[in-house]
mmCIF file of C-alpha atoms in Angstrom:
data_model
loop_
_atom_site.group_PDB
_atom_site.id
_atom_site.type_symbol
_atom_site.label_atom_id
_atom_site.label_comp_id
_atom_site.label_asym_id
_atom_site.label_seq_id
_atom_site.Cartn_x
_atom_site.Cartn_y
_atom_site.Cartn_z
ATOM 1 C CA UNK M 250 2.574 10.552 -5.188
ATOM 2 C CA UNK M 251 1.760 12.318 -1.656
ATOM 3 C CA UNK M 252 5.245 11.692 -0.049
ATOM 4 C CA UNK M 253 3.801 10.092 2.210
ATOM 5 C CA UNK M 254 3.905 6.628 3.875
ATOM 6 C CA UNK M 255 2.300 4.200 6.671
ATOM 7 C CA UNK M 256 0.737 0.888 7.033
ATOM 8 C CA UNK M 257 -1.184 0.659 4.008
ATOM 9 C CA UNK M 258 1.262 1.075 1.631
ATOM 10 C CA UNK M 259 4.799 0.582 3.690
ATOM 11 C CA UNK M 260 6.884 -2.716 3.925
ATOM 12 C CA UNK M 261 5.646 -6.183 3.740
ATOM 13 C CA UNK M 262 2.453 -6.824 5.546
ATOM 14 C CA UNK M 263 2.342 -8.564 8.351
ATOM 15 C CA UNK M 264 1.653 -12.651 8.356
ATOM 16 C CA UNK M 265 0.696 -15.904 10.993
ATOM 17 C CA UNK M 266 -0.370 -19.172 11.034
ATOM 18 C CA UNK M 267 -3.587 -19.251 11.876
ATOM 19 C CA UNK M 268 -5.097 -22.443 14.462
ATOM 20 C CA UNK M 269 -8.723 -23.092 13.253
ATOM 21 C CA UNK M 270 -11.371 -23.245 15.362
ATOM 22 C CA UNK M 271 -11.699 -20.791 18.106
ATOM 23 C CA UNK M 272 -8.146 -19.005 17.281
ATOM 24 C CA UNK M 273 -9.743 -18.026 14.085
ATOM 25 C CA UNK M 274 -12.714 -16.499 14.811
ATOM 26 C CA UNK M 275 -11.561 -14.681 17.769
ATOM 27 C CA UNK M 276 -9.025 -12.966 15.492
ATOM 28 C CA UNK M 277 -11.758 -12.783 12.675
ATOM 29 C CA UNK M 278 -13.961 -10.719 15.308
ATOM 30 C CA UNK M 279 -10.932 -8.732 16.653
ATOM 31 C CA UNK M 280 -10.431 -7.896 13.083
ATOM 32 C CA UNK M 281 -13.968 -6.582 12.523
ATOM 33 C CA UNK M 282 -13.807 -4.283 15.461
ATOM 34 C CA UNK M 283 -11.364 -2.183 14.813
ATOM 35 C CA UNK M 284 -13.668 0.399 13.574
ATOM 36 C CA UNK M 285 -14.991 0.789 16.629
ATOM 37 C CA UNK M 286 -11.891 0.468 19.168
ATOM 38 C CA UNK M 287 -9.688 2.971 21.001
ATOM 39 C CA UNK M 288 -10.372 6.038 22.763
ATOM 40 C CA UNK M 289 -12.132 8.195 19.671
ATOM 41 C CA UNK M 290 -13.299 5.121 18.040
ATOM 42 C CA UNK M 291 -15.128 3.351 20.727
ATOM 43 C CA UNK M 292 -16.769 6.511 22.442
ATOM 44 C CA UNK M 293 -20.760 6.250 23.398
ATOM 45 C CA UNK M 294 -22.916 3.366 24.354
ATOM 46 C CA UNK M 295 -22.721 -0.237 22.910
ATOM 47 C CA UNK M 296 -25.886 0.921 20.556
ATOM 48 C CA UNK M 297 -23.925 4.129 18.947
ATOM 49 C CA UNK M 298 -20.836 1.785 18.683
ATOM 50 C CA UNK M 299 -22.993 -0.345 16.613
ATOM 51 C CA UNK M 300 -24.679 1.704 14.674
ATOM 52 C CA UNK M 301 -21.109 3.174 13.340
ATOM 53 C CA UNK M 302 -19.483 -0.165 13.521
ATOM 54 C CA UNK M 303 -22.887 -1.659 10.749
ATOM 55 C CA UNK M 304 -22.471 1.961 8.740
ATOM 56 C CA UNK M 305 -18.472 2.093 8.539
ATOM 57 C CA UNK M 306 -18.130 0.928 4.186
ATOM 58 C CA UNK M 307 -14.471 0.120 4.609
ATOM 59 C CA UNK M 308 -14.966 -3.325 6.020
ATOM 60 C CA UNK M 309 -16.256 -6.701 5.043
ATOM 61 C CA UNK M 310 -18.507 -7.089 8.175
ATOM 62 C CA UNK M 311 -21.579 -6.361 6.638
ATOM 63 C CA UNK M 312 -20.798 -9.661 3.976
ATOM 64 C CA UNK M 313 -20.194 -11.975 7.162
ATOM 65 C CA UNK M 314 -23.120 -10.131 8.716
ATOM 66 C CA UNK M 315 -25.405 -10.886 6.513
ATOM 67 C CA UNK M 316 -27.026 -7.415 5.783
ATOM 68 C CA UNK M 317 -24.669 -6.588 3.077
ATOM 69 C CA UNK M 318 -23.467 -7.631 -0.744
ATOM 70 C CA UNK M 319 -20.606 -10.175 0.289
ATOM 71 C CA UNK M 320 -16.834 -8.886 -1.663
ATOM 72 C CA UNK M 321 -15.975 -11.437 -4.339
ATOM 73 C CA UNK M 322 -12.702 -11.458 -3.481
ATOM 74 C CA UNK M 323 -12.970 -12.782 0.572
ATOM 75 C CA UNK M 324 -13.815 -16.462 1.225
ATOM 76 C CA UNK M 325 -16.309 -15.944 3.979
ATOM 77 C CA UNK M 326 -16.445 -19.246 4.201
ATOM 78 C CA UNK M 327 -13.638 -20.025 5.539
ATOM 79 C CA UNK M 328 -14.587 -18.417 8.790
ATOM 80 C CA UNK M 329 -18.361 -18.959 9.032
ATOM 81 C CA UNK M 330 -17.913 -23.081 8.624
ATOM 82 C CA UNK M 331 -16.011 -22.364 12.125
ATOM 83 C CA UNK M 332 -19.309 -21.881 13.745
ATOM 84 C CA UNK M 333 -20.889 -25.695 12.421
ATOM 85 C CA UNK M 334 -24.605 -26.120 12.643
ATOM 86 C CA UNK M 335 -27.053 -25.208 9.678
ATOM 87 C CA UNK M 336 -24.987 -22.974 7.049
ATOM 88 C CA UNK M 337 -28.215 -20.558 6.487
ATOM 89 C CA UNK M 338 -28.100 -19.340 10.125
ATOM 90 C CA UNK M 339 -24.597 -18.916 10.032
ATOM 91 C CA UNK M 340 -24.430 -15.197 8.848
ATOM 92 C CA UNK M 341 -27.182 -14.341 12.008
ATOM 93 C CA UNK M 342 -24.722 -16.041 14.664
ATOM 94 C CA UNK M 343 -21.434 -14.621 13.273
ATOM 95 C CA UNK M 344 -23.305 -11.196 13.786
ATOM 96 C CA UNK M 345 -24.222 -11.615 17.138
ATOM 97 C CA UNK M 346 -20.599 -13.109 18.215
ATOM 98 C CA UNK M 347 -18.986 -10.091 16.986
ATOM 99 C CA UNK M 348 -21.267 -7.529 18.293
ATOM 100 C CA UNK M 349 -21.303 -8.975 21.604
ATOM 101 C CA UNK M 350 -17.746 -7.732 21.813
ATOM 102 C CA UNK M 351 -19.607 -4.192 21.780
ATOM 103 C CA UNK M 352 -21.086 -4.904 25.227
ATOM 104 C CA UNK M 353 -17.790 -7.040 27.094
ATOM 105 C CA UNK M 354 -14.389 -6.737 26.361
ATOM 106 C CA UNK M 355 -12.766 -9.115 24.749
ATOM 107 C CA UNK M 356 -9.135 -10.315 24.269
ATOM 108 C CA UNK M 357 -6.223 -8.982 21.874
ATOM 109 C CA UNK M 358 -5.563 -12.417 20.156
ATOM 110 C CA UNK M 359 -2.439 -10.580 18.917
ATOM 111 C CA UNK M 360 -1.401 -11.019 22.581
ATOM 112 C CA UNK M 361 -1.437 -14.885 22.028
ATOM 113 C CA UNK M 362 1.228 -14.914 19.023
ATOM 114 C CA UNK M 363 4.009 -17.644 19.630
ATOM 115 C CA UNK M 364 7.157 -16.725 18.192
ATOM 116 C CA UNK M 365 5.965 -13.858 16.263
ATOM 117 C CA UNK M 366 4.800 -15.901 13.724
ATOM 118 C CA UNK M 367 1.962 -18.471 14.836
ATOM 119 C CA UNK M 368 -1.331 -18.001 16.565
ATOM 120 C CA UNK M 369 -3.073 -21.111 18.253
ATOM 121 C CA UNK M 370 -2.744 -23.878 20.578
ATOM 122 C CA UNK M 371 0.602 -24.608 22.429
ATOM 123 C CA UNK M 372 0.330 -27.923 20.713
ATOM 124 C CA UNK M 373 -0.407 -26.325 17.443
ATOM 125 C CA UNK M 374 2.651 -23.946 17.633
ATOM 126 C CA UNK M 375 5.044 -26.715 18.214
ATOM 127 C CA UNK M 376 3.628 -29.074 15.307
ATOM 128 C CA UNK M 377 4.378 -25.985 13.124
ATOM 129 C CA UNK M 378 7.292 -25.501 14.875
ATOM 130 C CA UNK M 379 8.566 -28.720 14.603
ATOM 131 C CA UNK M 380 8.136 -29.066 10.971
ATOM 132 C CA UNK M 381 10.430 -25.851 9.952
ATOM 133 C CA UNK M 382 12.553 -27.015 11.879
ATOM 134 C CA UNK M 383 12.659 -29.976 10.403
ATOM 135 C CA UNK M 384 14.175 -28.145 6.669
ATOM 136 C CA UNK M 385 13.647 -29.774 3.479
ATOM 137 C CA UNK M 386 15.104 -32.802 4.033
ATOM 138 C CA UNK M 387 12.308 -34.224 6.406
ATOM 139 C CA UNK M 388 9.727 -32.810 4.312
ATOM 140 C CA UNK M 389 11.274 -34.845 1.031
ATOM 141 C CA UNK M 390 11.226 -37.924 3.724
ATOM 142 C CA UNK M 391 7.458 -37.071 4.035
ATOM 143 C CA UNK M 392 6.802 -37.060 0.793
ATOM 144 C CA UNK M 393 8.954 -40.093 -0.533
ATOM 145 C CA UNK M 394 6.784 -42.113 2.422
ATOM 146 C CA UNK M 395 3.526 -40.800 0.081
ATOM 147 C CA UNK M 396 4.815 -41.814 -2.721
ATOM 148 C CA UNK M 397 4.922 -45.435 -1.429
ATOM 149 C CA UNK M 398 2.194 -45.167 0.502
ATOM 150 C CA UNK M 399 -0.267 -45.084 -2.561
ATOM 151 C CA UNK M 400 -0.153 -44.349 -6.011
ATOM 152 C CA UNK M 401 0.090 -40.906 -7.753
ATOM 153 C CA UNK M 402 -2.044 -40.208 -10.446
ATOM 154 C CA UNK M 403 -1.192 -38.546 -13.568
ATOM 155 C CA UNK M 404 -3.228 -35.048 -13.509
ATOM 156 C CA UNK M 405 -4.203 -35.494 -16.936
ATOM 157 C CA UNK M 406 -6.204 -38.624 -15.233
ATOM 158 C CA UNK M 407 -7.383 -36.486 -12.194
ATOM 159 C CA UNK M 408 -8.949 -34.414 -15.560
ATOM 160 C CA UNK M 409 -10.487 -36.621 -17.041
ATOM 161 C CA UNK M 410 -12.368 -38.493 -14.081
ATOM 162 C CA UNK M 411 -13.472 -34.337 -12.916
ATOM 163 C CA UNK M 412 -14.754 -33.580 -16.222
ATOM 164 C CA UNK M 413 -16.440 -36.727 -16.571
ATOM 165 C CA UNK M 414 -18.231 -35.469 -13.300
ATOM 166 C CA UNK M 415 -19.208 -32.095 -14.109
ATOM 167 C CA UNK M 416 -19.594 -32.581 -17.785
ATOM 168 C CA UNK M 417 -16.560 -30.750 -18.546
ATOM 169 C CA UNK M 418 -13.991 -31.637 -21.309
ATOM 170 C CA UNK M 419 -10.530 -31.786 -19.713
ATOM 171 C CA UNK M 420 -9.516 -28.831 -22.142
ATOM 172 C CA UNK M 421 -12.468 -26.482 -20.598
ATOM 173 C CA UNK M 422 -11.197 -27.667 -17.340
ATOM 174 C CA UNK M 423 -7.344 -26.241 -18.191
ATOM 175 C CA UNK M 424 -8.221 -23.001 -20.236
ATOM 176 C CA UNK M 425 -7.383 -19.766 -18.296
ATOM 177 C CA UNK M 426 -10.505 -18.272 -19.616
ATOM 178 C CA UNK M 427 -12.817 -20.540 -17.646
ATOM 179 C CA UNK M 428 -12.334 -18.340 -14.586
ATOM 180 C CA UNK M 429 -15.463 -19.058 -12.575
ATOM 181 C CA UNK M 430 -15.922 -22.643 -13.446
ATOM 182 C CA UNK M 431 -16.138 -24.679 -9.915
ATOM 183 C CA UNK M 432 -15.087 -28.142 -11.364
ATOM 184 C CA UNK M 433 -11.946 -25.773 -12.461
ATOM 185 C CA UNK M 434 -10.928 -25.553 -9.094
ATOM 186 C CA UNK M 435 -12.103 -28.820 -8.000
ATOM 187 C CA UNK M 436 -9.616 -29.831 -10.443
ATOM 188 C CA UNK M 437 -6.718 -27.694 -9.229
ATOM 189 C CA UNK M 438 -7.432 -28.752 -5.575
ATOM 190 C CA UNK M 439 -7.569 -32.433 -6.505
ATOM 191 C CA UNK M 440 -3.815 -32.056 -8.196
ATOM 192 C CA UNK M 441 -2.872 -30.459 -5.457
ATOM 193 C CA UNK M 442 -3.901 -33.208 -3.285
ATOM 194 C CA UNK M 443 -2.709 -35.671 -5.563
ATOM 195 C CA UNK M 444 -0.099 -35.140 -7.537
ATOM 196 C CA UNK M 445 2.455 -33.530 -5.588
ATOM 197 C CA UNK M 446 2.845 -30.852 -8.055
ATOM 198 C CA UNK M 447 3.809 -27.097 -6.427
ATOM 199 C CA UNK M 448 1.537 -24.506 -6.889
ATOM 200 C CA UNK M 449 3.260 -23.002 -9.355
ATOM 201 C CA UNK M 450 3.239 -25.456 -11.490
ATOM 202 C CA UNK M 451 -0.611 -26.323 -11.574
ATOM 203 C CA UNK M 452 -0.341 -22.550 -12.409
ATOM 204 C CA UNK M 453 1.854 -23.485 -15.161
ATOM 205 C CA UNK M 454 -0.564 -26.336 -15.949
ATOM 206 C CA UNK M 455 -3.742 -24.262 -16.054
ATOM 207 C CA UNK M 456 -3.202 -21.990 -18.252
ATOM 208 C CA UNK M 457 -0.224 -19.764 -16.677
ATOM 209 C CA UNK M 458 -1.940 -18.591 -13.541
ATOM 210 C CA UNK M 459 0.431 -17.084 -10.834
ATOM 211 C CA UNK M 460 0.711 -19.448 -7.856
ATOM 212 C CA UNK M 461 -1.358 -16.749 -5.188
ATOM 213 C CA UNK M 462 -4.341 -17.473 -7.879
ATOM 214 C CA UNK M 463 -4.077 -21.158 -7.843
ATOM 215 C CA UNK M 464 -4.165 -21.134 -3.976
ATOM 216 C CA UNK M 465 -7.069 -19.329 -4.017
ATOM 217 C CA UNK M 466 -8.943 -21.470 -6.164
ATOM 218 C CA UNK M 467 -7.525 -24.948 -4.723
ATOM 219 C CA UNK M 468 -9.551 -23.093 -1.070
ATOM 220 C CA UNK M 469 -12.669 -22.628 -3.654
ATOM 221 C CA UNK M 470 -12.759 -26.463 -4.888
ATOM 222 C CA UNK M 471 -12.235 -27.997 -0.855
ATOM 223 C CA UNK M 472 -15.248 -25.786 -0.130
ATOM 224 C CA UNK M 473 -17.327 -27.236 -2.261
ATOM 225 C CA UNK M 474 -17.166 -30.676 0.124
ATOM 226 C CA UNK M 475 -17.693 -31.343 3.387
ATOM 227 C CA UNK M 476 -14.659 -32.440 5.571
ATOM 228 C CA UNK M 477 -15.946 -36.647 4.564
ATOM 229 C CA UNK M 478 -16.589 -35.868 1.128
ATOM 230 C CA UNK M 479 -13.021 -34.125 0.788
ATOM 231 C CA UNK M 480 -11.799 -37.401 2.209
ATOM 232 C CA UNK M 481 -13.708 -39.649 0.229
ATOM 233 C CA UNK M 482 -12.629 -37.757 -3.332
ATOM 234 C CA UNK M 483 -9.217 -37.773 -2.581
ATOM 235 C CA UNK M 484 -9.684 -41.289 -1.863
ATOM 236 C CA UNK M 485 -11.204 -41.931 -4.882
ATOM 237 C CA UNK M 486 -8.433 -40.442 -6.717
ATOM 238 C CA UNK M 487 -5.796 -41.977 -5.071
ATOM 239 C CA UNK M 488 -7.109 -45.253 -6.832
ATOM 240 C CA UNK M 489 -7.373 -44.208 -10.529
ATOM 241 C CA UNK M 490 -5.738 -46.895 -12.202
ATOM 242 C CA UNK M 491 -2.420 -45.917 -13.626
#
């Protein structure tokens, strides 16, 4: 429309593998700064840095922050359970951990990229490593090994023992129109544990939903558990009688 191009709207964007833990929320913070970085950007003291950093509307900051209407569309989450300890003063500490890279400078994690593609731990580059390399072949071994490992349940079973929980009828549970429903994507999460199905076909399976969707909403329903309650479900569902 403007003959123009750039970043925003140019090529594919750019992708890694993340590491959780420390990997994540120094890239998280790194992230959040950028309003506030480079020679025009970062001019005057810490406080004025601040001030523009808390006042600039394109960024999601304010949602982690605390002081602003969190975006719908971002799973905070997923980066504020990094910091453990009570979930209400979560919002206070992720504040003060990015604005304390107002006063000292911090690291480019970008620097720490292995292979162009993966940003962590040595260790945690080679595990990923290692299983690309491996193809399809090893991950079909993995999977066969699964299968006789434990039983797989049928989904429509995985359905039926969610709804019972939530008080859901296993046809709520699968229509498309039941978009905000959390036992919805406890559901999809728990077939995705489960069942072995791709996501795009517990897309297929709820209602037609494209398989970006689905993964969104399988990262909804493992939120809504703790790391031994995630453990202790899937548990449970490995054992539905079949």
């Amino acid at each position: 429309r403007h003959r123009r191009s750039g970043h925003l709207l140019q090529g594919r964007y750019k992708s890694f593998v993340v590491e959780e833990g420390e990997y994540l929320l120094a890239l998280s913070r790194y992230i959040h700064l950028n309003p506030v970085r480079g020679p025009a950007l970062g001019r005057g003291t810490p406080k004025q840095r601040q001030e523009r950093l808390r006042r600039f509307e394109w960024s999601s900051f304010p949602g982690y922050a605390g002081w602003g209407e969190p975006w719908a569309f971002i799973e905070e989450e997923l980066v504020l359970g990094e910091l453990g300890g009570a979930k209400r003063d979560r919002r206070l500490r992720y504040r003060r951990f990015v604005e304390e890279g107002l006063v000292s400078e911090i690291e480019n994690p970008f620097e720490a990229v292995r292979w162009q593609t993966i940003l962590g731990s040595e260790r945690f580059g080679q595990k990923v490593l290692d299983w690309m390399q491996g193809g399809a072949e090893s991950r079909r071994e993995m999977k066969s090994g699964l299968r006789r490992a434990r039983p797989i349940p049928a989904p429509r079973d995985i359905l039926a023992v969610v709804g019972k929980k939530y008080g859901v009828s296993p046809k709520r549970l699968l229509g498309r129109s039941e978009w905000g429903l959390a036992a919805r994507n406890v559901a999809m999460w728990l077939v995705w544990e489960c069942c072995e199905l791709s996501l795009a076909e517990i897309g297929k399976l709820f209602g037609g939903l494209d398989y970006a969707a689905v993964a969104q909403r399988i990262r909804r329903g493992r939120l809504d558990f703790s790391p031994a309650g995630r453990r202790q479900l899937i548990a449970q569902m490995s054992n539905i009688k079949i």
